Coordinates of C-alpha atoms and ligand atoms in Angstrom, one line a residue:
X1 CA 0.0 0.0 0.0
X2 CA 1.1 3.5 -0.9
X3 CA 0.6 6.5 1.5
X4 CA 1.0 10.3 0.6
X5 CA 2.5 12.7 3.1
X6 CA 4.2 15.9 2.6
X7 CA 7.4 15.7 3.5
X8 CA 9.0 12.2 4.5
X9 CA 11.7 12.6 7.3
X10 CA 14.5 9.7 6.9
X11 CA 16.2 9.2 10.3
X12 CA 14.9 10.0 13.5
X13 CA 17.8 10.7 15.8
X14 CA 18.2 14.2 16.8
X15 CA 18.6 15.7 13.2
X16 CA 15.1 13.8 12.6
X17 CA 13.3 15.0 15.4
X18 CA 14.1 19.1 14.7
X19 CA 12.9 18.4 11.4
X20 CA 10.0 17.4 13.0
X21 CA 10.1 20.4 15.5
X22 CA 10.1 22.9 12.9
X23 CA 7.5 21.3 9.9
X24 CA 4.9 20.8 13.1
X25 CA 5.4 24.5 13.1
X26 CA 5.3 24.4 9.9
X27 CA 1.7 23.0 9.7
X28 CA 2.9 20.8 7.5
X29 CA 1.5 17.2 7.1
X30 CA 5.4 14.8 7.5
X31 CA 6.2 11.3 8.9
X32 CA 9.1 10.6 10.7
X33 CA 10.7 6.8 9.0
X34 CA 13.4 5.8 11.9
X35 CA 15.0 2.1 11.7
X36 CA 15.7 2.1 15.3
X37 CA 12.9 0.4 17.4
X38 CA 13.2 3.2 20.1
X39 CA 14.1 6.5 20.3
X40 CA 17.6 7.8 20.7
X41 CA 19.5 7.4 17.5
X42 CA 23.1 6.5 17.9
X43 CA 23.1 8.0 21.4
X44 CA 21.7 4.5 22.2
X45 CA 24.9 2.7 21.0
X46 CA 27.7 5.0 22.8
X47 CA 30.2 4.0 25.1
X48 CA 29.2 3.6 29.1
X49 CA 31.4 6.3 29.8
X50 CA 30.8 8.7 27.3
X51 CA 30.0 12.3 27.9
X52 CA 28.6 15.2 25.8
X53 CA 31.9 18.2 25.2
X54 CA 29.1 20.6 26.2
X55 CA 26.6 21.1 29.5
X56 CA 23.1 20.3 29.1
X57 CA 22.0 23.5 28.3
X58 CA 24.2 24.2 25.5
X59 CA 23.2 20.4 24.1
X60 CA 19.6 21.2 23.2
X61 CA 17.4 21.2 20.4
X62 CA 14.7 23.9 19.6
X63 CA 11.9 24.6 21.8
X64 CA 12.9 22.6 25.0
X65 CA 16.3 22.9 27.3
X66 CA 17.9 20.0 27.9
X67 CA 17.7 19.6 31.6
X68 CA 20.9 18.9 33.3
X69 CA 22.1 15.8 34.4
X70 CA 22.3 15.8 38.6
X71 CA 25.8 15.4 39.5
X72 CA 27.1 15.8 36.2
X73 CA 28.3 19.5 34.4
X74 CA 28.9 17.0 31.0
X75 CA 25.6 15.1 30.7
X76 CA 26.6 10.7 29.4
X77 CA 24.7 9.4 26.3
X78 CA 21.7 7.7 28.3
X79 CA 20.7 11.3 29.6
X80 CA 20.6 12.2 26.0
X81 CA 18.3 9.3 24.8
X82 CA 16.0 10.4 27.6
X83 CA 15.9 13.9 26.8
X84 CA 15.3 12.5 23.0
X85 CA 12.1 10.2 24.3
X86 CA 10.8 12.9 26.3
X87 CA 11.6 15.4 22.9
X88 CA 9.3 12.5 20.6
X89 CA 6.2 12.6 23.1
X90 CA 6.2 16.1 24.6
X91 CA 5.8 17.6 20.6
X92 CA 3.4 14.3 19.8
X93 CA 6.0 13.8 16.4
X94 CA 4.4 11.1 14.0
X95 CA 7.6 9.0 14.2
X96 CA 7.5 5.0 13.0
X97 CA 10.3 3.5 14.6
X98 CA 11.5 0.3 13.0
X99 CA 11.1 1.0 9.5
X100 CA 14.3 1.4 7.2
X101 CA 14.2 3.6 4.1
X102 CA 15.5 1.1 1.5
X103 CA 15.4 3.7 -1.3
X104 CA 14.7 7.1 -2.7
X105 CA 13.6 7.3 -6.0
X106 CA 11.9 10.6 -8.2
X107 CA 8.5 10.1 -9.8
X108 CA 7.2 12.5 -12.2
X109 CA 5.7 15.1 -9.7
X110 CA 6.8 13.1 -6.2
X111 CA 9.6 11.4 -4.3
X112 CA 8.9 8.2 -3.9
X113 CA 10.3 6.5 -0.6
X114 CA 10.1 2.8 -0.3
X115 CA 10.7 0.8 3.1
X116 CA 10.7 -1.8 4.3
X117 CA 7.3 -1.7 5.7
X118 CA 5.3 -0.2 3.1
X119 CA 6.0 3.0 0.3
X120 CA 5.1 7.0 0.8
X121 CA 4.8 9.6 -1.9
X122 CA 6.1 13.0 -1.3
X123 CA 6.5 16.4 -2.1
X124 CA 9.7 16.6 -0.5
X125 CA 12.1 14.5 1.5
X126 CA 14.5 15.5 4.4
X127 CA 17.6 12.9 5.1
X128 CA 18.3 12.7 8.4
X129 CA 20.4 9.1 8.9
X130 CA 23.2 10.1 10.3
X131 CA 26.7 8.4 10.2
X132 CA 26.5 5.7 12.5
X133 CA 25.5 2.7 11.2
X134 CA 28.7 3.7 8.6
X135 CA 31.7 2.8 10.9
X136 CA 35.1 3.8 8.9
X137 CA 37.9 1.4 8.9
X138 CA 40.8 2.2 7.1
X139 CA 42.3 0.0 4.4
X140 CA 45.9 -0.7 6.9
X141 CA 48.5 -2.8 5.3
X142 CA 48.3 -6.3 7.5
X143 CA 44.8 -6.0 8.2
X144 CA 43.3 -9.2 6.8
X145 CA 46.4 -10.9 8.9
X146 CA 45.6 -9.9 12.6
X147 CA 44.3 -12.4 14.1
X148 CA 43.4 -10.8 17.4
X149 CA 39.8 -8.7 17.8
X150 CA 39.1 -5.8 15.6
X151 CA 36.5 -3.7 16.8
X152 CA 35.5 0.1 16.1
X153 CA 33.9 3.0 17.9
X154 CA 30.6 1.7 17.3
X155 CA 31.0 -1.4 19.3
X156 CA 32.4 -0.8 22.1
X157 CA 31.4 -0.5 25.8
X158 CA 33.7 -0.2 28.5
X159 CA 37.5 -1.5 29.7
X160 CA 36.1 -4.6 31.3
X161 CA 35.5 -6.1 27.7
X162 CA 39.3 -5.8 27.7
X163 CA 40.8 -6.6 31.0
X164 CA 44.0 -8.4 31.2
X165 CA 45.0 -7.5 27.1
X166 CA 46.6 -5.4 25.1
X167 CA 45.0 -2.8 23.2
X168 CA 45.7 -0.7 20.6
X169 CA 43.2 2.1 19.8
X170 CA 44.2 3.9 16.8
X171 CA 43.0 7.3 16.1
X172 CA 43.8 10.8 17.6
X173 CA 39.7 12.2 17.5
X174 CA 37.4 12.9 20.2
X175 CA 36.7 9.0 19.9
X176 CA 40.2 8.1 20.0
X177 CA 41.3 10.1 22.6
X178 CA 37.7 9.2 25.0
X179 CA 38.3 5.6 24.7
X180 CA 42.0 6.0 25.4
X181 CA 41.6 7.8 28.3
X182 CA 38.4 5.3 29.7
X183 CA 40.8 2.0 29.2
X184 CA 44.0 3.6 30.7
X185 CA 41.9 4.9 33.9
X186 CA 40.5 1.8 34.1
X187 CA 44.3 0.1 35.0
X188 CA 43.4 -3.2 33.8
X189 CA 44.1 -3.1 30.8
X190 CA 47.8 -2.6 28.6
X191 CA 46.8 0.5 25.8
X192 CA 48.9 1.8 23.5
X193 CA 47.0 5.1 21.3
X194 CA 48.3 5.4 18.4
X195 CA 47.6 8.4 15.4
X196 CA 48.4 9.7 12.4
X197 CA 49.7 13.1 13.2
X198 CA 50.2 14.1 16.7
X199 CA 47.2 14.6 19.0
X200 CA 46.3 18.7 18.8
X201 CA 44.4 18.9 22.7
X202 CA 42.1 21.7 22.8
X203 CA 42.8 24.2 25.4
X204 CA 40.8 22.8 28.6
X205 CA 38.3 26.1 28.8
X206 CA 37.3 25.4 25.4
X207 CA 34.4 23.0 25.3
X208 CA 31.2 22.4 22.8
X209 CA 30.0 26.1 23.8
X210 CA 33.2 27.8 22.5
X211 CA 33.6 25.4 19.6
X212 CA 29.8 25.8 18.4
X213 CA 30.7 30.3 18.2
X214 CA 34.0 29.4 16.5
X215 CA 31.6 27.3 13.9
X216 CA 28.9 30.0 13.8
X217 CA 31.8 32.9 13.3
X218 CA 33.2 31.1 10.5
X219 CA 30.1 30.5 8.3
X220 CA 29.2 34.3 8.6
X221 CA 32.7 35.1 7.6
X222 CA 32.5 32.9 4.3
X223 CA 29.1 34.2 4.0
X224 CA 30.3 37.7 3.8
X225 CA 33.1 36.9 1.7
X226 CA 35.7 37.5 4.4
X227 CA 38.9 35.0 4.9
X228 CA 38.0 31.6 6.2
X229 CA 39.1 31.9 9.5
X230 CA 40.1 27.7 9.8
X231 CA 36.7 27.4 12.0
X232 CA 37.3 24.7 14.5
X233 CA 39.3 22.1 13.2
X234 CA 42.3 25.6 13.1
X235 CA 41.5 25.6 17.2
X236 CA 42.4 21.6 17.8
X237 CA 41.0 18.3 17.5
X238 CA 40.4 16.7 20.6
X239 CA 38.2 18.4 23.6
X240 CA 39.4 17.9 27.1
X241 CA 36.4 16.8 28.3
X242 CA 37.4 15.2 32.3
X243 CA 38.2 12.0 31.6
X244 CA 40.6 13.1 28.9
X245 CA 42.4 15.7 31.0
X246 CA 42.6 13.2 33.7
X247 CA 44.6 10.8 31.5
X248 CA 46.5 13.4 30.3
X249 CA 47.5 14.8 33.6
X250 CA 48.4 11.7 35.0
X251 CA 51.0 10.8 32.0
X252 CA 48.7 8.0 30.7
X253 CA 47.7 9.6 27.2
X254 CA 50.7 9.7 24.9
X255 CA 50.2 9.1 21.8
X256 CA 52.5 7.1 19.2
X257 CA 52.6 7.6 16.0
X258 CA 50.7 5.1 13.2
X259 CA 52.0 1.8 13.0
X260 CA 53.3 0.3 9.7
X261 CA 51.4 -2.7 9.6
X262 CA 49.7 -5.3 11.4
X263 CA 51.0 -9.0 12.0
X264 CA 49.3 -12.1 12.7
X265 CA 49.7 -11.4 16.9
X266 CA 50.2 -7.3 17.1
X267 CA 51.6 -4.3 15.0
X268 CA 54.7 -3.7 13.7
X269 CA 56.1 -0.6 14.0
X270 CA 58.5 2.2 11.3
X271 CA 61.3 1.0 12.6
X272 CA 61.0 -2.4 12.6
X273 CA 60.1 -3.5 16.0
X274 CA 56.8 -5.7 16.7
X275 CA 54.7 -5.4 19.6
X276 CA 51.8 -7.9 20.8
X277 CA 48.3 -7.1 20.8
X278 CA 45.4 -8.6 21.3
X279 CA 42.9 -6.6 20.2
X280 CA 42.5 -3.0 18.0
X281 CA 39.8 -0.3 18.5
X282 CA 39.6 1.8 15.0
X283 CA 38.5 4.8 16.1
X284 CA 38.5 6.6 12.8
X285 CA 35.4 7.9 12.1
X286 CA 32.6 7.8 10.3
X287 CA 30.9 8.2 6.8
X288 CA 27.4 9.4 6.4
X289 CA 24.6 6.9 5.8
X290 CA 23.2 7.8 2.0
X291 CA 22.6 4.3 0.4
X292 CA 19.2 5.2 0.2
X293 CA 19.3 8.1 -1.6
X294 CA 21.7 5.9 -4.4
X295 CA 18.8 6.0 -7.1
X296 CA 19.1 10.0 -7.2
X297 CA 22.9 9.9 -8.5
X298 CA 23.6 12.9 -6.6
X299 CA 27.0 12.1 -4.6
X300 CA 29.9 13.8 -5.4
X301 CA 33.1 11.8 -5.5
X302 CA 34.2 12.1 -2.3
X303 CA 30.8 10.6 -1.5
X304 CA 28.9 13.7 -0.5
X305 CA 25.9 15.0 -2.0
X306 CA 26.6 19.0 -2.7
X307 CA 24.4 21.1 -1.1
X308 CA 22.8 24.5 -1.2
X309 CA 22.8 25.0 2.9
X310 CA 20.5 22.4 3.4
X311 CA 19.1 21.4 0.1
X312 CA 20.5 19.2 -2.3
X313 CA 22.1 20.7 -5.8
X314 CA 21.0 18.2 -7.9
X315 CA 17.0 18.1 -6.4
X316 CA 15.0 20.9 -4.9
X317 CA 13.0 18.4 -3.0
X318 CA 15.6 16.9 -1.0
X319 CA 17.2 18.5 1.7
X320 CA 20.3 17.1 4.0
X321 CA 20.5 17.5 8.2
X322 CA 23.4 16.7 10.6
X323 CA 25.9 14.2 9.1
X324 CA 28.4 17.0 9.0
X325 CA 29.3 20.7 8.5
X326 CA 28.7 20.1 4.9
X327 CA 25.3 20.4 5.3
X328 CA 25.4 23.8 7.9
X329 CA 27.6 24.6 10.7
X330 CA 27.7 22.3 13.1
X331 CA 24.3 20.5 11.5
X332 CA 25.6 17.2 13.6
X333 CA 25.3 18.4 16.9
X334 CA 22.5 19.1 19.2
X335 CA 22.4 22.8 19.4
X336 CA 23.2 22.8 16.0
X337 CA 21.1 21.2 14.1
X338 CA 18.0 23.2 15.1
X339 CA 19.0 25.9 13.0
X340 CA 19.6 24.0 9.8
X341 CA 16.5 22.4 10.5
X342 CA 14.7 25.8 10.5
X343 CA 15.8 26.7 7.3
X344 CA 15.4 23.5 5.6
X345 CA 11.8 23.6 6.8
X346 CA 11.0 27.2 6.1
X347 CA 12.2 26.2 2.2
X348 CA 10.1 23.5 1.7
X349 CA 7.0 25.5 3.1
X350 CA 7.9 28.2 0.2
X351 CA 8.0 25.1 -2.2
X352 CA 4.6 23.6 -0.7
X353 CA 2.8 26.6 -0.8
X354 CA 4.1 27.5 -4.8
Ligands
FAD401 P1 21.8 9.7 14.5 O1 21.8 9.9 15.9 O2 22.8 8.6 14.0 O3 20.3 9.3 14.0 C1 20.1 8.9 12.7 C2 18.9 7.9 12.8 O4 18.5 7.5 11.5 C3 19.1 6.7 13.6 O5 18.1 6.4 14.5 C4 19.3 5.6 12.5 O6 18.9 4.3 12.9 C5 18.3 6.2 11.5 N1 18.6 5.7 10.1 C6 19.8 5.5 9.5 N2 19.6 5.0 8.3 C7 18.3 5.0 8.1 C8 17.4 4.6 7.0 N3 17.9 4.2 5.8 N4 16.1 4.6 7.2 C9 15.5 5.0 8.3 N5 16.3 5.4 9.4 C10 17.6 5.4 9.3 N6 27.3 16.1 19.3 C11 27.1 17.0 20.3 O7 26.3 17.9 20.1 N7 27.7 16.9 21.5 C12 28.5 15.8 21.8 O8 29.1 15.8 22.9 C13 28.7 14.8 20.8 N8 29.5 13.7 21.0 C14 29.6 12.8 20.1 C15 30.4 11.6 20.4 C16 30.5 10.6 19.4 C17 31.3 9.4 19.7 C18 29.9 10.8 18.1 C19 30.1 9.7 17.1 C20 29.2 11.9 17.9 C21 29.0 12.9 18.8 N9 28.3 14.1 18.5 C22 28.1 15.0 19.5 C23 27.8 14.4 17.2 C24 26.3 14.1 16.9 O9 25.5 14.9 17.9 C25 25.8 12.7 17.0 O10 26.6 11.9 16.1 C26 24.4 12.5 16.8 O11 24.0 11.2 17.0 C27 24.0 12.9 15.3 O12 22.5 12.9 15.2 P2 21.8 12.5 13.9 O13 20.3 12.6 14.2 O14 22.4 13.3 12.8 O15 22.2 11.0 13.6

């Protein structure tokens, strides 16, 4: 069976649900598609001791603060998930969890989402998936050889999974540095971090807050044709969120750099030497999640689809939120996202109501 809406929203983590805020505004008729069976998007899947690089109130999408989290200045992912659930119900959005957008495809005078629960026909579509369900992994000589664990961001928990081993965790992001800092303090387990270039800490009174003006100052000095000022990546890459400084204060965060490959029982390193491992956390990122937008040919080659703020170049009727400052600044964060959802929704009520 085929159902008409609107606007069909793909995704509904956080990106999903100010979509949502905004087109209820809106008064326009949307559904919400989200493959997860509950709310939360990817916040669901982080790390036990995870925390947000910003305080509650700085972490919150339009209309409602987050509340803070007692005892806690940097709220941890399961006080986002219930902020999210509370977000869903308190604004009544028409979400279906559990159903996956297989495909995107463009009829003559509608967008044509199928699912794996049924089809929709719409005037315009807004992709929300996020990057999560695409762990990156990159292509390191001696991969295929290790025979120890390999496991990535996405799957993992907490240092007891890893007591009594060695670990390697390669990558010198928030990720990287987070997990690094988690196993070390744990003291159970033997971690070597490892990345590319040396780790660039920010300074430690710079959190989310700061970094989300830095983002905001840059995009009005491109938009007014002024120099690119380097935005945030020019401040640093890693934010010293407490665990992180902890680690670093105590000597226990220092990085090497990349090995040259792995063995069947470790890494080998550039000159020569071999150490033992028995396991390897890649913590090196993400891709965003557009397979189902493959039948509109729109990716560049680097695998994005270029964008107009929000909406996509190569079709009016599709517009992009969160995945990544390509599609606004800071779209993939919670305070930032509300604004790029704004926009996106304020241009397809101008393309509804022509
Ligand atoms: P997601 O949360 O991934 O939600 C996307 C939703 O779409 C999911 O429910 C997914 O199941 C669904 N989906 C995917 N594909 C389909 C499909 N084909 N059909 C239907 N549904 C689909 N941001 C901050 O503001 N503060 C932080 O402190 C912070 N820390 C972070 C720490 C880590 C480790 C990471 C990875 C990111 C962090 N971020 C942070 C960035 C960002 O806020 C999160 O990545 C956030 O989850 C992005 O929200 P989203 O809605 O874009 O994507």
């Amino acid at each position: 069976m085929t159902q008409h809406v609107d606007v069909v929203v793909a995704g509904g983590g956080q990106a999903g649900l100010a979509a949502g805020y905004h087109l209820r505004r809106q008064g326009i008729d949307f559904t919400v598609l989200d493959a997860e069976p509950a709310p939360g998007g990817a916040w669901q899947h982080m790390w036990d001791s995870l925390r947000l690089f910003s305080p509650a109130d700085h972490s919150s999408l339009p209309g409602r603060l987050m509340p803070a989290q007692p005892g806690e200045v940097y709220p941890a992912a399961g006080h986002v998930v219930d902020y999210l659930t509370d977000y869903e119900k308190r604004y009544d959005l028409p979400i279906q969890h559990g159903t996956r957008v297989d495909a995107v495809h463009r009829d003559a005078d509608r967008l044509r989402v199928t699912t794996d629960s049924g089809t929709w026909r719409a005037r315009a579509v807004i992709s929300a998936t996020g990057t999560w369900s695409r762990p990156f992994v990159p292509a390191a000589p001696g991969r295929g050889v290790f025979t120890g664990r390999q496991t990535h961001t996405v799957t993992y928990r907490s240092p007891a999974d890893f007591a009594g081993q060695r670990v390697i965790v390669v990558g010198g992001g928030n990720s990287g540095a987070q997990i690094a800092a988690d196993l070390t303090l744990d003291g159970h387990v033997d971690v070597t971090w490892v990345t590319r270039r040396p780790p660039r800490f920010l300074p430690d009174d710079i959190d989310g807050r700061a970094l989300f003006d830095v983002a905001t100052a840059r995009r009005s000095a491109l938009d007014a044709g002024r120099d690119d000022t380097g935005g945030v990546a020019a401040l640093g890459d890693v934010v010293a969120v407490p665990p992180v400084r902890a680690a670093r204060d105590a000597g226990l965060l220092n990085a090497k750099p990349m090995f040259s490959r792995l063995t069947a029982h470790g890494v080998q390193w550039a000159d020569g030497s071999q150490s033992h491992a028995d396991a390897v956390i890649w913590c090196t990122g993400f891709r965003p999640a557009l397979a189902h937008l493959a039948p509109l040919t729109l990716r560049d080659p680097r695998g994005h689809i270029p964008t107009d703020g929000t909406r996509a170049v190569g079709e009016y009727r599709l517009h992009l939120l969160g995945y990544g400052d390509w599609t606004g600044p800071a779209s993939a964060t919670l305070i930032g996202v509300g604004r790029t959802a704004r926009e996106a929704t304020r241009q397809i009520a101008q393309l509804l109501g022509g």
